Each structure stands twice: as structure tokens, then as C-alpha cells.
Coordinates of N, CA and C in Angstrom, one line a residue:
M1306 N 1.0 -1.4 0.1 CA -0.2 -0.3 0.1 C 0.9 1.2 0.3
F1307 N 0.4 2.6 -1.0 CA 1.2 3.8 -0.6 C 1.0 4.0 0.8
S1308 N 2.1 4.5 1.3 CA 2.1 5.3 2.3 C 2.2 7.2 2.0
P1309 N 1.3 7.4 2.9 CA 1.7 9.7 2.4 C 3.0 10.1 2.8
L1310 N 3.4 10.5 2.5 CA 4.8 11.2 2.5 C 4.8 13.0 3.5
P1311 N 5.4 12.5 3.7 CA 6.1 13.9 4.6 C 5.5 15.2 3.8
V1312 N 5.3 15.4 2.6 CA 5.5 16.2 2.0 C 5.1 16.0 0.6
N1313 N 4.3 16.5 0.1 CA 3.4 16.1 -1.6 C 4.6 16.1 -2.0
A1314 N 4.3 15.4 -2.9 CA 5.7 15.6 -4.7 C 5.6 16.5 -5.1
L1315 N 4.5 17.2 -5.6 CA 3.7 17.9 -6.2 C 3.6 18.9 -5.8
E1316 N 3.9 20.3 -6.7 CA 3.3 21.8 -6.0 C 2.0 21.6 -6.2
S1317 N 1.2 22.9 -5.5 CA -0.3 22.8 -6.1 C -0.2 23.3 -7.7
E1318 N 0.7 23.6 -8.2 CA 0.3 24.1 -9.9 C 0.3 23.3 -10.6
D1319 N 1.0 21.9 -9.9 CA 0.6 21.4 -11.1 C -0.4 19.7 -10.9
Y1320 N -1.1 20.2 -9.6 CA -2.3 19.7 -9.4 C -3.4 19.1 -10.9
Y1321 N -3.9 18.0 -11.4 CA -4.9 17.8 -12.7 C -3.8 18.0 -13.7
T1322 N -3.2 17.7 -13.7 CA -2.4 17.9 -15.1 C -1.9 15.8 -15.1
Y1323 N -1.5 15.9 -16.1 CA -0.6 14.4 -16.3 C 0.9 14.1 -16.1
D1324 N 1.3 14.9 -15.1 CA 2.1 15.1 -14.4 C 1.9 14.7 -13.2
A1325 N 0.4 15.0 -12.7 CA -0.7 14.4 -11.4 C -0.5 13.1 -11.3
M1326 N -0.8 13.0 -12.9 CA -1.2 11.3 -13.5 C 0.0 10.7 -12.8
Y1327 N 0.9 11.1 -12.9 CA 2.8 10.5 -13.9 C 2.8 9.7 -12.1
C1328 N 2.8 11.1 -11.9 CA 4.1 11.1 -9.9 C 2.5 10.6 -9.1
M1329 N 1.7 10.4 -9.7 CA 0.2 9.3 -8.5 C 1.2 7.2 -9.2
K1330 N 1.0 7.6 -10.4 CA 1.8 6.2 -10.8 C 2.6 5.6 -10.5
T1331 N 3.2 6.6 -10.4 CA 4.7 6.4 -10.1 C 5.0 6.3 -8.6
G1332 N 4.0 6.1 -7.6 CA 4.1 6.1 -6.6 C 4.4 7.5 -4.7
E1333 N 5.3 8.7 -6.2 CA 6.0 9.5 -5.6 C 4.9 10.7 -4.8
C1334 N 3.6 10.2 -5.2 CA 2.6 11.3 -4.4 C 1.6 10.1 -4.2
T1335 N 1.5 10.7 -2.4 CA 0.5 9.5 -1.9 C -0.4 10.1 -1.0
N1336 N -0.5 11.3 -0.8 CA -1.2 11.7 0.6 C -2.4 11.9 -0.8
D1337 N -3.7 11.0 0.2 CA -5.4 11.6 -0.5 C -5.3 10.3 -1.2
I1338 N -4.2 9.5 -1.4 CA -4.4 7.6 -2.3 C -5.0 6.2 -0.7
E1339 N -5.9 6.8 -0.9 CA -6.4 4.8 -0.5 C -6.7 4.0 -0.9
E1340 N -6.5 3.0 -0.1 CA -6.7 1.2 -1.0 C -8.9 1.4 -1.0
Y1341 N -9.2 0.7 -1.8 CA -10.5 1.0 -2.2 C -11.5 0.9 -1.1
V1342 N -12.5 0.9 -0.7 CA -13.4 -0.3 -0.1 C -14.4 -0.4 -0.4
V1343 N -14.8 -1.6 -0.4 CA -15.5 -2.7 -1.1 C -17.3 -2.3 -0.4
Q1344 N -17.6 -2.4 -1.4 CA -19.8 -1.5 -1.4 C -20.8 -3.0 -1.5
S1345 N -20.3 -3.7 -2.2 CA -21.0 -5.0 -2.6 C -20.7 -5.9 -3.0
E1346 N -21.6 -7.3 -3.5 CA -20.8 -8.2 -3.3 C -19.7 -8.6 -4.2
E1347 N -20.8 -7.6 -5.5 CA -20.4 -8.1 -6.3 C -18.9 -7.1 -6.6
E1348 N -18.2 -6.6 -6.0 CA -17.1 -5.1 -5.5 C -16.5 -6.4 -5.0
K1349 N -17.1 -7.2 -4.4 CA -15.8 -7.9 -3.0 C -15.2 -9.1 -3.8
L1350 N -16.2 -9.7 -5.1 CA -15.7 -10.7 -6.0 C -14.3 -9.9 -7.1
I1351 N -14.9 -9.3 -7.3 CA -14.3 -8.6 -8.5 C -12.5 -7.9 -7.7
L1352 N -12.7 -7.9 -6.4 CA -11.8 -7.0 -6.2 C -10.3 -8.3 -5.5
N1353 N -11.4 -9.4 -4.7 CA -10.6 -10.0 -5.2 C -10.1 -11.5 -6.0
T1354 N -10.8 -11.4 -6.9 CA -9.9 -12.3 -8.0 C -9.1 -11.0 -8.2
L1355 N -8.8 -9.4 -8.8 CA -7.7 -8.5 -8.4 C -6.9 -8.0 -8.0
K1356 N -6.8 -9.3 -6.7 CA -6.1 -9.4 -6.1 C -4.9 -10.3 -6.1
V1357 N -5.7 -11.7 -6.6 CA -5.1 -12.3 -6.9 C -4.4 -12.4 -8.2
L1358 N -4.6 -11.8 -9.0 CA -3.5 -11.3 -9.9 C -3.0 -10.6 -9.5
G1359 N -2.4 -9.4 -8.9 CA -1.8 -9.1 -8.7 C -2.4 -7.2 -9.0
V1360 N -3.9 -7.4 -8.7 CA -3.7 -5.8 -9.6 C -3.9 -5.0 -8.3
K1361 N -4.0 -4.2 -7.8 CA -4.3 -3.0 -6.6 C -4.3 -2.0 -7.0
V1362 N -6.3 -1.6 -6.5 CA -6.8 -1.1 -6.7 C -7.0 0.1 -5.4
Y1363 N -6.9 1.5 -5.7 CA -7.0 2.8 -4.9 C -7.7 4.0 -5.1
K1364 N -8.7 5.0 -4.3 CA -9.5 5.8 -4.7 C -8.0 6.9 -4.1
A1365 N -8.5 8.1 -5.0 CA -7.0 8.8 -5.6 C -8.3 10.3 -5.1
S1366 N -7.4 11.0 -4.9 CA -7.9 12.6 -4.6 C -8.1 12.7 -6.3
P1367 N -9.2 13.7 -6.5 CA -9.4 14.0 -7.9 C -8.3 15.5 -8.5
I1368 N -6.9 15.4 -7.5 CA -6.1 16.5 -7.6 C -5.3 15.5 -8.7
Y1369 N -5.2 14.7 -8.8 CA -4.1 13.5 -9.7 C -4.3 13.6 -10.9
F1370 N -6.4 13.6 -11.4 CA -6.3 13.4 -12.8 C -6.9 14.5 -13.3
T1371 N -6.8 15.0 -15.1 CA -6.7 15.9 -15.4 C -8.0 15.6 -16.3
N1372 N -8.3 17.0 -16.7 CA -9.9 16.7 -17.1 C -10.9 16.4 -16.6
N1373 N -11.3 14.9 -17.9 CA -12.8 13.9 -16.7 C -11.8 12.9 -16.9
Y1374 N -11.1 12.3 -16.3 CA -10.9 11.3 -15.8 C -11.1 10.6 -14.7
R1375 N -12.2 9.9 -14.5 CA -12.9 9.1 -13.5 C -12.4 8.7 -13.3
A1376 N -11.1 7.7 -14.0 CA -10.7 6.5 -13.3 C -9.5 6.5 -14.4
L1377 N -8.0 5.1 -13.6 CA -7.3 4.4 -14.5 C -6.8 3.9 -14.2
Y1378 N -6.3 3.0 -15.7 CA -5.6 1.3 -15.4 C -4.0 1.8 -15.7
Y1379 N -3.7 1.2 -15.1 CA -2.0 1.5 -15.8 C -1.7 -0.1 -16.1
P1380 N -2.0 -0.4 -17.1 CA -1.7 -1.5 -17.7 C 0.2 -2.3 -17.6
D1381 N 1.1 -1.7 -17.1 CA 2.4 -1.6 -17.0 C 2.7 -2.3 -15.8
I1382 N 2.2 -1.4 -14.3 CA 2.5 -1.7 -13.5 C 1.0 -2.3 -12.9
N1383 N 0.2 -3.0 -13.3 CA -0.9 -3.9 -12.8 C -1.8 -2.7 -11.5
V1384 N -2.2 -1.4 -12.3 CA -2.8 -0.4 -10.9 C -4.2 -0.2 -11.5
I1385 N -4.9 -0.1 -10.7 CA -5.9 1.2 -10.8 C -6.3 2.1 -10.4
F1386 N -6.6 2.8 -10.5 CA -7.2 4.6 -9.4 C -8.1 5.2 -9.8
I1387 N -8.9 5.1 -8.5 CA -10.5 5.2 -9.0 C -10.2 6.8 -8.7
N1388 N -10.6 8.3 -9.3 CA -10.7 9.7 -8.7 C -12.2 9.7 -7.9
V1389 N -11.7 9.7 -6.4 CA -12.9 10.2 -5.1 C -14.0 11.2 -6.3
R1390 N -13.4 12.0 -6.8 CA -15.0 13.0 -7.8 C -16.2 12.2 -8.0
Y1391 N -16.0 11.3 -8.9 CA -16.9 10.3 -9.5 C -17.3 9.1 -8.2
W1392 N -16.9 9.3 -7.1 CA -17.5 8.1 -6.4 C -18.6 7.5 -6.6
K1393 N -19.6 8.5 -6.9 CA -21.2 7.6 -6.2 C -21.5 6.1 -7.7
D1394 N -20.3 6.8 -8.5 CA -20.4 5.5 -9.8 C -18.9 4.9 -9.7
Q1395 N -18.4 4.1 -8.5 CA -17.4 3.3 -7.9 C -17.6 2.3 -9.3
L1396 N -18.4 1.6 -8.9 CA -18.9 0.4 -9.1 C -18.6 0.2 -10.8
E1397 N -19.3 1.1 -11.7 CA -19.5 1.0 -12.7 C -18.3 1.5 -13.4
L1398 N -17.0 2.0 -12.6 CA -16.0 2.6 -12.4 C -14.7 1.1 -12.5
L1399 N -15.2 0.9 -11.2 CA -14.2 -1.0 -11.4 C -14.7 -2.0 -12.1
R1400 N -16.7 -1.4 -12.7 CA -16.5 -2.8 -13.2 C -16.0 -2.1 -14.8
H1401 N -15.7 -0.9 -15.2 CA -14.7 -0.7 -16.6 C -13.6 -1.0 -16.7
E1402 N -12.4 -0.2 -15.3 CA -11.2 -0.8 -14.9 C -10.5 -2.2 -15.0
S1403 N -12.0 -2.8 -15.1 CA -11.3 -4.1 -14.5 C -11.5 -4.7 -15.5
W1404 N -12.3 -4.5 -16.4 CA -13.0 -4.7 -17.8 C -11.7 -4.5 -18.6
H1405 N -11.0 -3.4 -18.1 CA -9.2 -3.4 -19.3 C -8.2 -4.1 -18.2
V1406 N -8.1 -4.3 -17.2 CA -7.3 -5.4 -16.5 C -8.0 -7.5 -17.7
A1407 N -8.9 -6.9 -18.0 CA -9.0 -8.7 -18.6 C -8.9 -8.3 -19.5
Q1408 N -8.6 -7.1 -21.1 CA -8.1 -7.4 -22.0 C -6.6 -7.1 -22.0
D1409 N -6.1 -6.9 -20.7 CA -3.8 -7.3 -20.6 C -3.9 -8.1 -20.5
C1410 N -4.9 -9.2 -19.2 CA -4.8 -10.3 -19.1 C -4.4 -11.2 -20.2
K1411 N -5.5 -10.7 -21.4 CA -5.9 -11.5 -23.3 C -4.7 -11.8 -23.7
V1412 N -2.9 -11.0 -23.6 CA -2.3 -10.8 -23.3 C -1.1 -11.0 -23.1
G1413 N -0.9 -11.4 -21.4 CA -0.3 -11.5 -20.0 C -0.2 -10.8 -19.2
L1414 N -0.9 -10.2 -18.2 CA -0.8 -9.4 -17.3 C 0.7 -8.0 -16.9
H1415 N 1.8 -8.9 -17.5 CA 2.9 -8.4 -17.2 C 3.6 -7.1 -17.9
N1416 N 2.6 -6.4 -18.9 CA 3.2 -5.6 -20.4 C 2.1 -4.4 -19.9
S1417 N 2.6 -4.2 -20.8 CA 1.4 -2.5 -21.2 C 0.6 -2.6 -22.4
N1418 N -0.1 -3.7 -23.1 CA -0.5 -4.1 -23.9 C -2.2 -4.3 -23.6
V1419 N -3.2 -3.9 -23.8 CA -4.2 -4.0 -23.4 C -4.8 -4.1 -24.8
V1420 N -6.1 -5.7 -25.4 CA -6.7 -5.7 -26.2 C -8.2 -5.7 -26.4
P1421 N -8.6 -6.2 -28.0 CA -10.5 -6.4 -27.4 C -9.7 -7.4 -27.8
L1422 N -11.4 -7.7 -26.6 CA -12.3 -8.9 -26.4 C -13.0 -9.6 -27.2
R1423 N -14.2 -8.5 -27.8 CA -14.9 -8.9 -28.4 C -15.3 -8.3 -29.7
S1424 N -16.4 -8.4 -30.8 CA -16.3 -8.2 -31.7 C -17.0 -7.4 -32.0
H1425 N -16.9 -5.9 -33.3 CA -17.4 -5.4 -32.6 C -19.7 -5.3 -33.2
T1426 N -19.3 -6.7 -33.9 CA -21.0 -6.9 -33.9 C -21.7 -7.5 -32.1
D1427 N -20.5 -7.8 -31.3 CA -21.3 -8.1 -30.3 C -21.7 -6.9 -29.6
V1428 N -21.3 -5.9 -29.5 CA -21.2 -4.9 -28.9 C -22.0 -3.4 -29.4
P1429 N -22.9 -3.5 -28.3 CA -24.6 -2.9 -28.6 C -23.9 -1.6 -29.4
T1430 N -25.0 -1.1 -29.9 CA -25.1 0.3 -30.2 C -24.6 1.5 -29.8
K1431 N -25.4 1.2 -27.9 CA -25.4 2.6 -27.3 C -24.1 3.2 -26.7
F1432 N -22.9 1.3 -26.5 CA -21.9 2.1 -26.4 C -20.4 2.4 -27.2
K1433 N -20.7 1.6 -28.5 CA -20.3 2.6 -29.5 C -20.0 3.4 -29.8
E1434 N -21.5 4.3 -29.9 CA -22.4 5.4 -30.2 C -21.4 6.4 -28.4
Q1435 N -21.6 5.9 -27.2 CA -20.9 6.5 -26.2 C -18.8 6.9 -27.0
A1436 N -18.7 5.4 -27.1 CA -16.9 5.2 -26.7 C -16.9 6.7 -27.9
I1437 N -17.7 6.7 -29.3 CA -17.0 7.3 -30.6 C -17.2 9.3 -29.8
A1438 N -18.3 9.5 -29.0 CA -18.6 10.7 -28.4 C -17.4 10.6 -26.9
R1439 N -17.2 9.9 -26.2 CA -16.6 10.6 -25.2 C -14.6 10.6 -26.0
Y1440 N -14.0 9.3 -26.8 CA -12.9 9.4 -27.4 C -12.9 9.7 -28.9
G1441 N -13.8 10.0 -29.9 CA -14.1 10.4 -31.1 C -13.2 9.0 -31.2
T1442 N -12.9 9.5 -32.8 CA -12.7 8.2 -33.9 C -11.0 8.8 -34.3
D1443 N -10.5 9.1 -34.1 CA -9.0 9.4 -34.6 C -8.2 8.5 -34.2
D1444 N -8.2 8.0 -33.2 CA -7.2 6.7 -32.8 C -8.8 4.8 -32.7
P1445 N -8.4 4.5 -33.7 CA -9.1 3.1 -33.5 C -9.2 2.5 -32.7
Y1446 N -7.7 1.4 -32.4 CA -7.3 1.4 -31.4 C -8.0 1.7 -29.9
V1447 N -8.3 2.7 -29.7 CA -9.2 3.8 -29.0 C -10.4 3.2 -28.3
Y1448 N -11.0 3.8 -29.4 CA -12.9 3.2 -29.8 C -13.5 1.7 -29.7
K1449 N -12.3 0.2 -30.1 CA -11.6 0.0 -29.7 C -12.3 -1.1 -28.3
I1450 N -10.8 -0.6 -27.7 CA -11.0 -0.7 -26.5 C -12.1 0.0 -24.9
E1451 N -11.9 1.1 -25.4 CA -13.1 1.3 -24.6 C -14.6 1.1 -24.6
R1452 N -15.6 1.7 -26.3 CA -17.0 0.7 -26.2 C -16.8 -0.9 -25.8
E1453 N -16.1 -1.9 -25.5 CA -16.6 -3.1 -24.3 C -16.2 -2.3 -22.8
A1454 N -15.6 -1.8 -22.7 CA -15.2 -1.2 -21.2 C -16.2 -1.0 -20.8
L1455 N -16.6 0.6 -22.0 CA -18.3 1.5 -21.3 C -19.3 0.1 -20.9
W1456 N -19.7 -0.8 -22.2 CA -20.8 -2.0 -21.9 C -20.3 -2.5 -20.2
A1457 N -19.0 -3.5 -20.2 CA -19.1 -3.7 -19.4 C -19.0 -3.2 -17.9
G1458 N -18.7 -1.6 -17.5 CA -19.2 -1.3 -16.8 C -20.7 -0.5 -16.6
E1459 N -20.8 -0.7 -17.3 CA -22.8 -0.6 -17.5 C -23.4 -2.0 -16.8
T1460 N -22.4 -3.5 -17.1 CA -23.0 -4.0 -16.9 C -22.8 -5.2 -16.5
A1461 N -23.4 -5.8 -15.0 CA -23.2 -6.9 -14.0 C -22.9 -7.2 -14.3
W1462 N -22.0 -8.3 -13.2 CA -20.9 -9.0 -13.6 C -20.1 -10.0 -14.6
M1463 N -20.1 -8.6 -15.4 CA -19.4 -8.9 -17.2 C -17.9 -8.9 -17.0
S1464 N -17.6 -8.1 -16.2 CA -16.3 -8.0 -15.5 C -15.7 -9.1 -15.1
Y1465 N -16.2 -8.9 -13.6 CA -16.2 -10.3 -13.0 C -16.1 -11.9 -13.9
I1466 N -16.6 -12.0 -14.6 CA -16.8 -13.3 -15.2 C -16.0 -13.0 -16.1
E1467 N -15.5 -12.1 -16.2 CA -14.1 -12.3 -17.4 C -12.3 -12.0 -16.7
L1468 N -12.4 -11.5 -15.6 CA -11.5 -11.3 -14.4 C -11.2 -12.8 -14.2
E1469 N -12.4 -14.0 -14.0 CA -12.4 -15.3 -13.5 C -11.6 -15.8 -14.9
K1470 N -11.7 -15.5 -15.8 CA -11.4 -16.2 -17.1 C -10.0 -16.1 -16.9
C1471 N -9.0 -14.9 -16.9 CA -8.0 -15.1 -16.3 C -6.8 -15.9 -15.3
L1472 N -7.6 -16.2 -14.9 CA -6.9 -17.3 -13.4 C -7.3 -18.3 -14.2
N1473 N -7.3 -18.8 -14.4 CA -7.5 -20.5 -15.5 C -6.7 -20.4 -16.3
K1474 N -5.8 -19.0 -16.7 CA -5.3 -18.9 -17.9 C -3.9 -20.1 -17.4

């Protein structure tokens, strides 16, 4: 677990930037970053599975996120950070980021790659449209990855079922 630093590694003008997200990722910034607290049975099972897979999950202050980032999964270090500004949606965010873990698991968890798990025809139109609205179409790879994660975020147990497959690899 991260432990608080005596003095935050960032100056206040660096908050809400990509530098702040990087600082959180590297563990240099630890103030207002805590382990994720379980609320529901689905969360408990997802978190237990992530733990077995070696993926850590934290909730973090909005100061460490830029733009409208609600949560992040770093596949190179297998850590999820959820922005507490959006804590009312924590289960949806946990599902979404856990889906990225499952995408990462498909190619091996200890890398920095994620791959789509579903065919374009399988993903409901609603989530394709949401992915275009949020991420645009400039990067087709991001679109493919995110449309699935948006779907998983709104679908109970979808991420957990996919994570379970990772345990059996």
C-alpha cells in the first residue's frame, strides 16, 4: 500500500495535470490515495479476483487526475486508480477498469498492452456511440478498447466473469 509522504511531491500548480497522474502512478504522490473500500458483493468478488491477479486498486483525490478522467488502469504496473470525485459511480468505474485488466490479461498481465475481447458486432450500438462521443474516432484502437469497457461498466458481473477467465490461464 502507498504510504503518505511527509510533503507531497507536487506543488499545487501541478495538480490536475498529466504530471500529477504520473506522480500518482510512480508512487511519488501518495497523499489522499487510499485502498478501495468494498461496497457490494460484486465489488468484493472483483477486488478479490484482482488481488489474486496481483492488481492493486486505489481511490485517489481528484487533484491527481486531468480533464474528466474518472479512473485509470495502468497495465504496465497493474494498478487501478479511481477518482473520488466520481465515487458515486464507483462500481461502474471498477467494472470499467477491471475490463481493461481482462483485456490486459489476454496478452499477459505483465506488459503494457490491452486488446479487444469482443467482436465489433457483439458490442451494443449504445456503447459504440458512447465511445465515439467520449474518445472520438482518431484512434481506432482506443475506440475498440473503450467501447467494450463502457459496456462492461454498465453490465453487472460482466467484468467479474471475464476476470475469472484470467485465473484459469
